[in-house]
Amino acid sequence: MIRLGVLASGGGTNLQAILDACAARRISAEVAVVVSNVPSAGALERARQAGVATEVIPSKGITDREAYDLRLVETLRAHRVDLVCLAGYMRLVTPTFLRAFGPTPESRGCPRVVNVHPGLLPSFPGLHAQRQCVEYGARFGGCTVHFVDEGTDTGPVIAQAVVPVEPGDTEETLALRILAQEHRLYPQAIQWFAEGRLSVQGRRVAVAGARIPPPGALVNPAVEIG
């Protein structure tokens, strides 16, 4: 059973998916603490309702990012966190933070900070990935669970889910369908980590014993000729 520290800035729907998976014993983990940089974040109330410890470390007006992250590291270590999960956390973490949760023998050489992004990385990194996808005219969107490195959404990919962009989609309608996949994919990635099935080989993340998807291609719109 691993201990999770969840960082969240908003409503916390991905946090809720993780909490639900823990409660249902679908993943071998428990949320040890939820930390937010926004005192009014809905994620904090979700944590309290689940009986999970919460910490608020306000970031508004903070200019020394390294000092802020050192305080964050101290908080997470005080709760004996094994894996840090970013769930709508609207701050870039510093190299200082990443070094504090770098690979260990217990993590089998994997970094110990993960994130879920509402886009098929490396396409549409950063903010408003769903809007970027719709405005670009892409035929597919989706989500990516990845290890976090010093770049913006550039860490090694653990898993991805693909969502077709439908005619008339807006940022909001596409985001809802992507979010449903985030809620499925993120707990699964955490479980793979907890089971020690992940390993990083260069930029490629291997999942020991993972089932290979059926052969074939996703095409949008559908091909109409043989």
PDB file of C-alpha atoms in Angstrom:
ATOM      1  CA  MET A   1       0.000   0.000   0.000  1.00  0.00           C
ATOM      2  CA  ILE A   2       1.571   3.252  -1.126  1.00  0.00           C
ATOM      3  CA  ARG A   3       0.832   6.690   0.277  1.00  0.00           C
ATOM      4  CA  LEU A   4      -0.238   9.393  -2.156  1.00  0.00           C
ATOM      5  CA  GLY A   5       0.134  13.123  -1.890  1.00  0.00           C
ATOM      6  CA  VAL A   6      -2.277  14.897  -4.234  1.00  0.00           C
ATOM      7  CA  LEU A   7      -1.660  18.489  -5.327  1.00  0.00           C
ATOM      8  CA  ALA A   8      -4.753  20.281  -6.613  1.00  0.00           C
ATOM      9  CA  SER A   9      -5.775  23.842  -7.387  1.00  0.00           C
ATOM     10  CA  GLY A  10      -9.394  23.404  -8.491  1.00  0.00           C
ATOM     11  CA  GLY A  11     -12.527  21.346  -8.077  1.00  0.00           C
ATOM     12  CA  GLY A  12     -10.764  18.025  -7.707  1.00  0.00           C
ATOM     13  CA  THR A  13     -12.660  15.631  -9.957  1.00  0.00           C
ATOM     14  CA  ASN A  14      -9.510  13.617 -10.633  1.00  0.00           C
ATOM     15  CA  LEU A  15      -8.825  13.602  -6.902  1.00  0.00           C
ATOM     16  CA  GLN A  16     -12.337  12.200  -6.429  1.00  0.00           C
ATOM     17  CA  ALA A  17     -11.633   9.442  -8.946  1.00  0.00           C
ATOM     18  CA  ILE A  18      -8.495   8.531  -6.994  1.00  0.00           C
ATOM     19  CA  LEU A  19     -10.316   8.650  -3.656  1.00  0.00           C
ATOM     20  CA  ASP A  20     -13.092   6.432  -5.027  1.00  0.00           C
ATOM     21  CA  ALA A  21     -10.581   3.933  -6.431  1.00  0.00           C
ATOM     22  CA  CYS A  22      -8.782   3.783  -3.080  1.00  0.00           C
ATOM     23  CA  ALA A  23     -12.037   3.316  -1.167  1.00  0.00           C
ATOM     24  CA  ALA A  24     -13.121   0.522  -3.512  1.00  0.00           C
ATOM     25  CA  ARG A  25      -9.684  -1.152  -3.182  1.00  0.00           C
ATOM     26  CA  ARG A  26      -9.213  -0.934  -6.934  1.00  0.00           C
ATOM     27  CA  ILE A  27      -5.775   0.514  -6.326  1.00  0.00           C
ATOM     28  CA  SER A  28      -3.253  -0.433  -3.658  1.00  0.00           C
ATOM     29  CA  ALA A  29      -2.926   3.091  -2.327  1.00  0.00           C
ATOM     30  CA  GLU A  30      -4.298   5.596   0.135  1.00  0.00           C
ATOM     31  CA  VAL A  31      -4.390   9.365  -0.136  1.00  0.00           C
ATOM     32  CA  ALA A  32      -2.262  10.566   2.765  1.00  0.00           C
ATOM     33  CA  VAL A  33      -2.743  14.288   2.162  1.00  0.00           C
ATOM     34  CA  VAL A  34      -4.253  16.743  -0.296  1.00  0.00           C
ATOM     35  CA  VAL A  35      -2.350  19.998  -0.670  1.00  0.00           C
ATOM     36  CA  SER A  36      -3.697  23.059  -2.452  1.00  0.00           C
ATOM     37  CA  ASN A  37      -2.229  26.432  -3.291  1.00  0.00           C
ATOM     38  CA  VAL A  38      -5.780  27.863  -3.450  1.00  0.00           C
ATOM     39  CA  PRO A  39      -7.590  28.132  -0.094  1.00  0.00           C
ATOM     40  CA  SER A  40     -11.027  27.926  -1.737  1.00  0.00           C
ATOM     41  CA  ALA A  41     -10.250  24.912  -3.961  1.00  0.00           C
ATOM     42  CA  GLY A  42     -13.085  22.406  -4.127  1.00  0.00           C
ATOM     43  CA  ALA A  43     -10.555  19.587  -3.884  1.00  0.00           C
ATOM     44  CA  LEU A  44     -10.010  20.440  -0.221  1.00  0.00           C
ATOM     45  CA  GLU A  45     -13.656  19.832   0.631  1.00  0.00           C
ATOM     46  CA  ARG A  46     -13.620  16.540  -1.274  1.00  0.00           C
ATOM     47  CA  ALA A  47     -10.634  15.466   0.813  1.00  0.00           C
ATOM     48  CA  ARG A  48     -12.277  16.509   4.081  1.00  0.00           C
ATOM     49  CA  GLN A  49     -15.436  14.587   3.213  1.00  0.00           C
ATOM     50  CA  ALA A  50     -13.262  11.513   2.648  1.00  0.00           C
ATOM     51  CA  GLY A  51     -11.488  11.983   5.972  1.00  0.00           C
ATOM     52  CA  VAL A  52      -8.177  12.834   4.305  1.00  0.00           C
ATOM     53  CA  ALA A  53      -5.736  15.349   5.761  1.00  0.00           C
ATOM     54  CA  THR A  54      -5.514  18.685   3.957  1.00  0.00           C
ATOM     55  CA  GLU A  55      -2.878  21.384   3.815  1.00  0.00           C
ATOM     56  CA  VAL A  56      -3.146  24.848   2.275  1.00  0.00           C
ATOM     57  CA  ILE A  57       0.014  26.589   1.121  1.00  0.00           C
ATOM     58  CA  PRO A  58      -1.155  29.765  -0.650  1.00  0.00           C
ATOM     59  CA  SER A  59       0.884  30.723  -3.695  1.00  0.00           C
ATOM     60  CA  LYS A  60      -0.688  34.080  -4.558  1.00  0.00           C
ATOM     61  CA  GLY A  61       2.008  36.731  -4.587  1.00  0.00           C
ATOM     62  CA  ILE A  62       4.820  34.222  -4.098  1.00  0.00           C
ATOM     63  CA  THR A  63       7.848  35.014  -6.250  1.00  0.00           C
ATOM     64  CA  ASP A  64      10.432  32.623  -4.784  1.00  0.00           C
ATOM     65  CA  ARG A  65       9.314  29.394  -6.423  1.00  0.00           C
ATOM     66  CA  GLU A  66      12.150  27.339  -4.951  1.00  0.00           C
ATOM     67  CA  ALA A  67      11.386  28.398  -1.380  1.00  0.00           C
ATOM     68  CA  TYR A  68       7.719  27.657  -1.978  1.00  0.00           C
ATOM     69  CA  ASP A  69       8.491  24.190  -3.285  1.00  0.00           C
ATOM     70  CA  LEU A  70      10.818  23.453  -0.362  1.00  0.00           C
ATOM     71  CA  ARG A  71       7.911  24.131   1.953  1.00  0.00           C
ATOM     72  CA  LEU A  72       5.741  21.880  -0.190  1.00  0.00           C
ATOM     73  CA  VAL A  73       8.358  19.113   0.001  1.00  0.00           C
ATOM     74  CA  GLU A  74       8.500  19.396   3.784  1.00  0.00           C
ATOM     75  CA  THR A  75       4.720  19.095   3.983  1.00  0.00           C
ATOM     76  CA  LEU A  76       4.577  16.012   1.786  1.00  0.00           C
ATOM     77  CA  ARG A  77       7.462  14.351   3.614  1.00  0.00           C
ATOM     78  CA  ALA A  78       5.729  14.987   6.931  1.00  0.00           C
ATOM     79  CA  HIS A  79       2.865  12.868   5.595  1.00  0.00           C
ATOM     80  CA  ARG A  80       5.288  10.147   4.403  1.00  0.00           C
ATOM     81  CA  VAL A  81       4.206  10.373   0.785  1.00  0.00           C
ATOM     82  CA  ASP A  82       5.499   7.753  -1.668  1.00  0.00           C
ATOM     83  CA  LEU A  83       4.035   9.178  -4.888  1.00  0.00           C
ATOM     84  CA  VAL A  84       2.970  12.738  -5.715  1.00  0.00           C
ATOM     85  CA  CYS A  85      -0.043  13.060  -8.013  1.00  0.00           C
ATOM     86  CA  LEU A  86      -0.739  16.381  -9.699  1.00  0.00           C
ATOM     87  CA  ALA A  87      -4.482  16.726 -10.227  1.00  0.00           C
ATOM     88  CA  GLY A  88      -5.323  20.070 -11.753  1.00  0.00           C
ATOM     89  CA  TYR A  89      -2.374  21.673  -9.981  1.00  0.00           C
ATOM     90  CA  MET A  90      -1.884  25.021 -11.683  1.00  0.00           C
ATOM     91  CA  ARG A  91       1.766  25.590 -10.858  1.00  0.00           C
ATOM     92  CA  LEU A  92       4.947  24.360 -12.481  1.00  0.00           C
ATOM     93  CA  VAL A  93       7.079  22.464  -9.996  1.00  0.00           C
ATOM     94  CA  THR A  94      10.754  23.317  -9.724  1.00  0.00           C
ATOM     95  CA  PRO A  95      13.805  21.080 -10.181  1.00  0.00           C
ATOM     96  CA  THR A  96      14.202  21.266  -6.395  1.00  0.00           C
ATOM     97  CA  PHE A  97      10.808  19.621  -5.967  1.00  0.00           C
ATOM     98  CA  LEU A  98      11.506  16.979  -8.609  1.00  0.00           C
ATOM     99  CA  ARG A  99      14.845  16.051  -7.054  1.00  0.00           C
ATOM    100  CA  ALA A 100      13.114  15.562  -3.699  1.00  0.00           C
ATOM    101  CA  PHE A 101      10.800  13.007  -5.310  1.00  0.00           C
ATOM    102  CA  GLY A 102      13.232  11.493  -7.759  1.00  0.00           C
ATOM    103  CA  PRO A 103      13.758   7.791  -8.469  1.00  0.00           C
ATOM    104  CA  THR A 104      14.498   5.413  -5.590  1.00  0.00           C
ATOM    105  CA  PRO A 105      15.137   1.663  -5.351  1.00  0.00           C
ATOM    106  CA  GLU A 106      11.601   1.307  -3.971  1.00  0.00           C
ATOM    107  CA  SER A 107      10.168   3.054  -7.053  1.00  0.00           C
ATOM    108  CA  ARG A 108      12.292   0.783  -9.272  1.00  0.00           C
ATOM    109  CA  GLY A 109      14.030   3.769 -10.775  1.00  0.00           C
ATOM    110  CA  CYS A 110      10.838   5.628 -11.693  1.00  0.00           C
ATOM    111  CA  PRO A 111      10.294   9.292 -10.852  1.00  0.00           C
ATOM    112  CA  ARG A 112       7.780   9.800  -8.056  1.00  0.00           C
ATOM    113  CA  VAL A 113       5.742  12.667  -9.501  1.00  0.00           C
ATOM    114  CA  VAL A 114       2.948  12.003 -11.995  1.00  0.00           C
ATOM    115  CA  ASN A 115       0.415  14.175 -13.791  1.00  0.00           C
ATOM    116  CA  VAL A 116      -2.650  13.811 -15.981  1.00  0.00           C
ATOM    117  CA  HIS A 117      -2.973  16.169 -18.943  1.00  0.00           C
ATOM    118  CA  PRO A 118      -6.149  16.652 -21.058  1.00  0.00           C
ATOM    119  CA  GLY A 119      -4.370  16.259 -24.392  1.00  0.00           C
ATOM    120  CA  LEU A 120      -2.496  13.660 -26.414  1.00  0.00           C
ATOM    121  CA  LEU A 121       1.041  14.746 -25.644  1.00  0.00           C
ATOM    122  CA  PRO A 122       3.239  15.940 -27.166  1.00  0.00           C
ATOM    123  CA  SER A 123       0.344  17.701 -28.931  1.00  0.00           C
ATOM    124  CA  PHE A 124      -1.267  20.647 -27.136  1.00  0.00           C
ATOM    125  CA  PRO A 125       0.809  20.963 -23.948  1.00  0.00           C
ATOM    126  CA  GLY A 126       0.175  23.641 -21.357  1.00  0.00           C
ATOM    127  CA  LEU A 127      -3.108  25.353 -20.587  1.00  0.00           C
ATOM    128  CA  HIS A 128      -6.428  24.877 -22.411  1.00  0.00           C
ATOM    129  CA  ALA A 129      -5.409  21.724 -24.275  1.00  0.00           C
ATOM    130  CA  GLN A 130      -9.021  20.995 -25.242  1.00  0.00           C
ATOM    131  CA  ARG A 131      -9.434  24.488 -26.700  1.00  0.00           C
ATOM    132  CA  GLN A 132      -6.172  24.113 -28.600  1.00  0.00           C
ATOM    133  CA  CYS A 133      -7.395  20.801 -30.011  1.00  0.00           C
ATOM    134  CA  VAL A 134     -10.745  22.204 -31.198  1.00  0.00           C
ATOM    135  CA  GLU A 135      -9.240  25.372 -32.648  1.00  0.00           C
ATOM    136  CA  TYR A 136      -6.551  23.438 -34.486  1.00  0.00           C
ATOM    137  CA  GLY A 137      -9.171  21.224 -36.112  1.00  0.00           C
ATOM    138  CA  ALA A 138      -7.675  17.975 -34.812  1.00  0.00           C
ATOM    139  CA  ARG A 139      -9.747  14.843 -35.348  1.00  0.00           C
ATOM    140  CA  PHE A 140      -8.749  13.273 -32.039  1.00  0.00           C
ATOM    141  CA  GLY A 141      -8.199  14.553 -28.537  1.00  0.00           C
ATOM    142  CA  GLY A 142      -7.573  12.631 -25.372  1.00  0.00           C
ATOM    143  CA  CYS A 143      -5.569  12.519 -22.183  1.00  0.00           C
ATOM    144  CA  THR A 144      -2.089  11.519 -21.079  1.00  0.00           C
ATOM    145  CA  VAL A 145      -0.763  10.296 -17.754  1.00  0.00           C
ATOM    146  CA  HIS A 146       2.964  10.989 -17.570  1.00  0.00           C
ATOM    147  CA  PHE A 147       5.887  11.314 -15.235  1.00  0.00           C
ATOM    148  CA  VAL A 148       6.759  14.934 -14.535  1.00  0.00           C
ATOM    149  CA  ASP A 149      10.087  16.414 -15.568  1.00  0.00           C
ATOM    150  CA  GLU A 150      11.411  19.973 -15.703  1.00  0.00           C
ATOM    151  CA  GLY A 151       9.559  20.866 -18.911  1.00  0.00           C
ATOM    152  CA  THR A 152       5.909  21.738 -19.445  1.00  0.00           C
ATOM    153  CA  ASP A 153       4.090  18.428 -20.019  1.00  0.00           C
ATOM    154  CA  THR A 154       7.243  16.866 -21.473  1.00  0.00           C
ATOM    155  CA  GLY A 155       7.794  13.909 -19.138  1.00  0.00           C
ATOM    156  CA  PRO A 156       7.747  10.240 -20.248  1.00  0.00           C
ATOM    157  CA  VAL A 157       4.264   8.986 -21.146  1.00  0.00           C
ATOM    158  CA  ILE A 158       2.785   6.217 -19.004  1.00  0.00           C
ATOM    159  CA  ALA A 159      -0.587   5.837 -20.756  1.00  0.00           C
ATOM    160  CA  GLN A 160      -2.943   7.652 -23.103  1.00  0.00           C
ATOM    161  CA  ALA A 161      -6.638   7.486 -23.978  1.00  0.00           C
ATOM    162  CA  VAL A 162      -8.014   8.742 -27.303  1.00  0.00           C
ATOM    163  CA  VAL A 163     -11.315  10.596 -27.747  1.00  0.00           C
ATOM    164  CA  PRO A 164     -12.680  11.483 -31.218  1.00  0.00           C
ATOM    165  CA  VAL A 165     -13.500  15.127 -31.806  1.00  0.00           C
ATOM    166  CA  GLU A 166     -17.143  15.205 -32.883  1.00  0.00           C
ATOM    167  CA  PRO A 167     -18.739  17.691 -35.307  1.00  0.00           C
ATOM    168  CA  GLY A 168     -19.830  20.769 -33.407  1.00  0.00           C
ATOM    169  CA  ASP A 169     -17.619  20.044 -30.416  1.00  0.00           C
ATOM    170  CA  THR A 170     -16.688  22.979 -28.227  1.00  0.00           C
ATOM    171  CA  GLU A 171     -13.905  23.165 -25.697  1.00  0.00           C
ATOM    172  CA  GLU A 172     -16.446  22.331 -23.005  1.00  0.00           C
ATOM    173  CA  THR A 173     -18.090  19.325 -24.672  1.00  0.00           C
ATOM    174  CA  LEU A 174     -14.763  17.797 -25.649  1.00  0.00           C
ATOM    175  CA  ALA A 175     -13.391  18.424 -22.156  1.00  0.00           C
ATOM    176  CA  LEU A 176     -16.237  16.457 -20.569  1.00  0.00           C
ATOM    177  CA  ARG A 177     -15.554  13.358 -22.678  1.00  0.00           C
ATOM    178  CA  ILE A 178     -11.822  13.609 -22.083  1.00  0.00           C
ATOM    179  CA  LEU A 179     -12.389  14.015 -18.343  1.00  0.00           C
ATOM    180  CA  ALA A 180     -14.293  10.742 -18.199  1.00  0.00           C
ATOM    181  CA  GLN A 181     -11.207   9.019 -19.601  1.00  0.00           C
ATOM    182  CA  GLU A 182      -8.899  10.825 -17.171  1.00  0.00           C
ATOM    183  CA  HIS A 183     -10.940   9.384 -14.307  1.00  0.00           C
ATOM    184  CA  ARG A 184     -10.330   5.860 -15.650  1.00  0.00           C
ATOM    185  CA  LEU A 185      -6.724   6.228 -16.730  1.00  0.00           C
ATOM    186  CA  TYR A 186      -5.197   8.024 -13.741  1.00  0.00           C
ATOM    187  CA  PRO A 187      -6.107   5.405 -11.092  1.00  0.00           C
ATOM    188  CA  GLN A 188      -4.864   2.663 -13.430  1.00  0.00           C
ATOM    189  CA  ALA A 189      -1.474   4.356 -13.820  1.00  0.00           C
ATOM    190  CA  ILE A 190      -1.213   4.744 -10.048  1.00  0.00           C
ATOM    191  CA  GLN A 191      -1.969   1.046  -9.603  1.00  0.00           C
ATOM    192  CA  TRP A 192       0.757   0.093 -12.084  1.00  0.00           C
ATOM    193  CA  PHE A 193       3.184   2.206 -10.062  1.00  0.00           C
ATOM    194  CA  ALA A 194       2.007   0.648  -6.781  1.00  0.00           C
ATOM    195  CA  GLU A 195       2.493  -2.839  -8.207  1.00  0.00           C
ATOM    196  CA  GLY A 196       6.027  -1.998  -9.321  1.00  0.00           C
ATOM    197  CA  ARG A 197       5.163  -2.657 -12.953  1.00  0.00           C
ATOM    198  CA  LEU A 198       6.522   0.592 -14.388  1.00  0.00           C
ATOM    199  CA  SER A 199      10.061   1.170 -15.609  1.00  0.00           C
ATOM    200  CA  VAL A 200      11.557   4.027 -17.610  1.00  0.00           C
ATOM    201  CA  GLN A 201      13.865   3.225 -20.498  1.00  0.00           C
ATOM    202  CA  GLY A 202      15.010   6.508 -21.999  1.00  0.00           C
ATOM    203  CA  ARG A 203      11.788   8.286 -22.901  1.00  0.00           C
ATOM    204  CA  ARG A 204       9.756   5.098 -23.036  1.00  0.00           C
ATOM    205  CA  VAL A 205       7.778   3.812 -20.061  1.00  0.00           C
ATOM    206  CA  ALA A 206       7.354   0.039 -19.989  1.00  0.00           C
ATOM    207  CA  VAL A 207       4.378  -1.524 -18.199  1.00  0.00           C
ATOM    208  CA  ALA A 208       5.227  -5.093 -17.255  1.00  0.00           C
ATOM    209  CA  GLY A 209       2.507  -7.538 -18.239  1.00  0.00           C
ATOM    210  CA  ALA A 210       0.285  -4.893 -19.815  1.00  0.00           C
ATOM    211  CA  ARG A 211      -2.282  -6.090 -22.328  1.00  0.00           C
ATOM    212  CA  ILE A 212      -1.681  -4.904 -25.874  1.00  0.00           C
ATOM    213  CA  PRO A 213      -4.675  -3.160 -27.515  1.00  0.00           C
ATOM    214  CA  PRO A 214      -6.322  -5.025 -30.402  1.00  0.00           C
ATOM    215  CA  PRO A 215      -4.802  -4.324 -33.825  1.00  0.00           C
ATOM    216  CA  GLY A 216      -6.336  -1.730 -36.069  1.00  0.00           C
ATOM    217  CA  ALA A 217      -6.471   1.998 -36.546  1.00  0.00           C
ATOM    218  CA  LEU A 218      -8.674   4.767 -35.226  1.00  0.00           C
ATOM    219  CA  VAL A 219      -9.927   6.889 -38.106  1.00  0.00           C
ATOM    220  CA  ASN A 220     -12.116   9.972 -37.862  1.00  0.00           C
ATOM    221  CA  PRO A 221     -14.242  10.419 -39.973  1.00  0.00           C
ATOM    222  CA  ALA A 222     -14.670   6.753 -40.840  1.00  0.00           C
ATOM    223  CA  VAL A 223     -13.192   5.501 -44.132  1.00  0.00           C
ATOM    224  CA  GLU A 224     -15.960   4.769 -46.635  1.00  0.00           C
ATOM    225  CA  ILE A 225     -14.049   2.859 -49.311  1.00  0.00           C
ATOM    226  CA  GLY A 226     -12.345  -0.519 -49.080  1.00  0.00           C
TER     227      GLY A 226
END
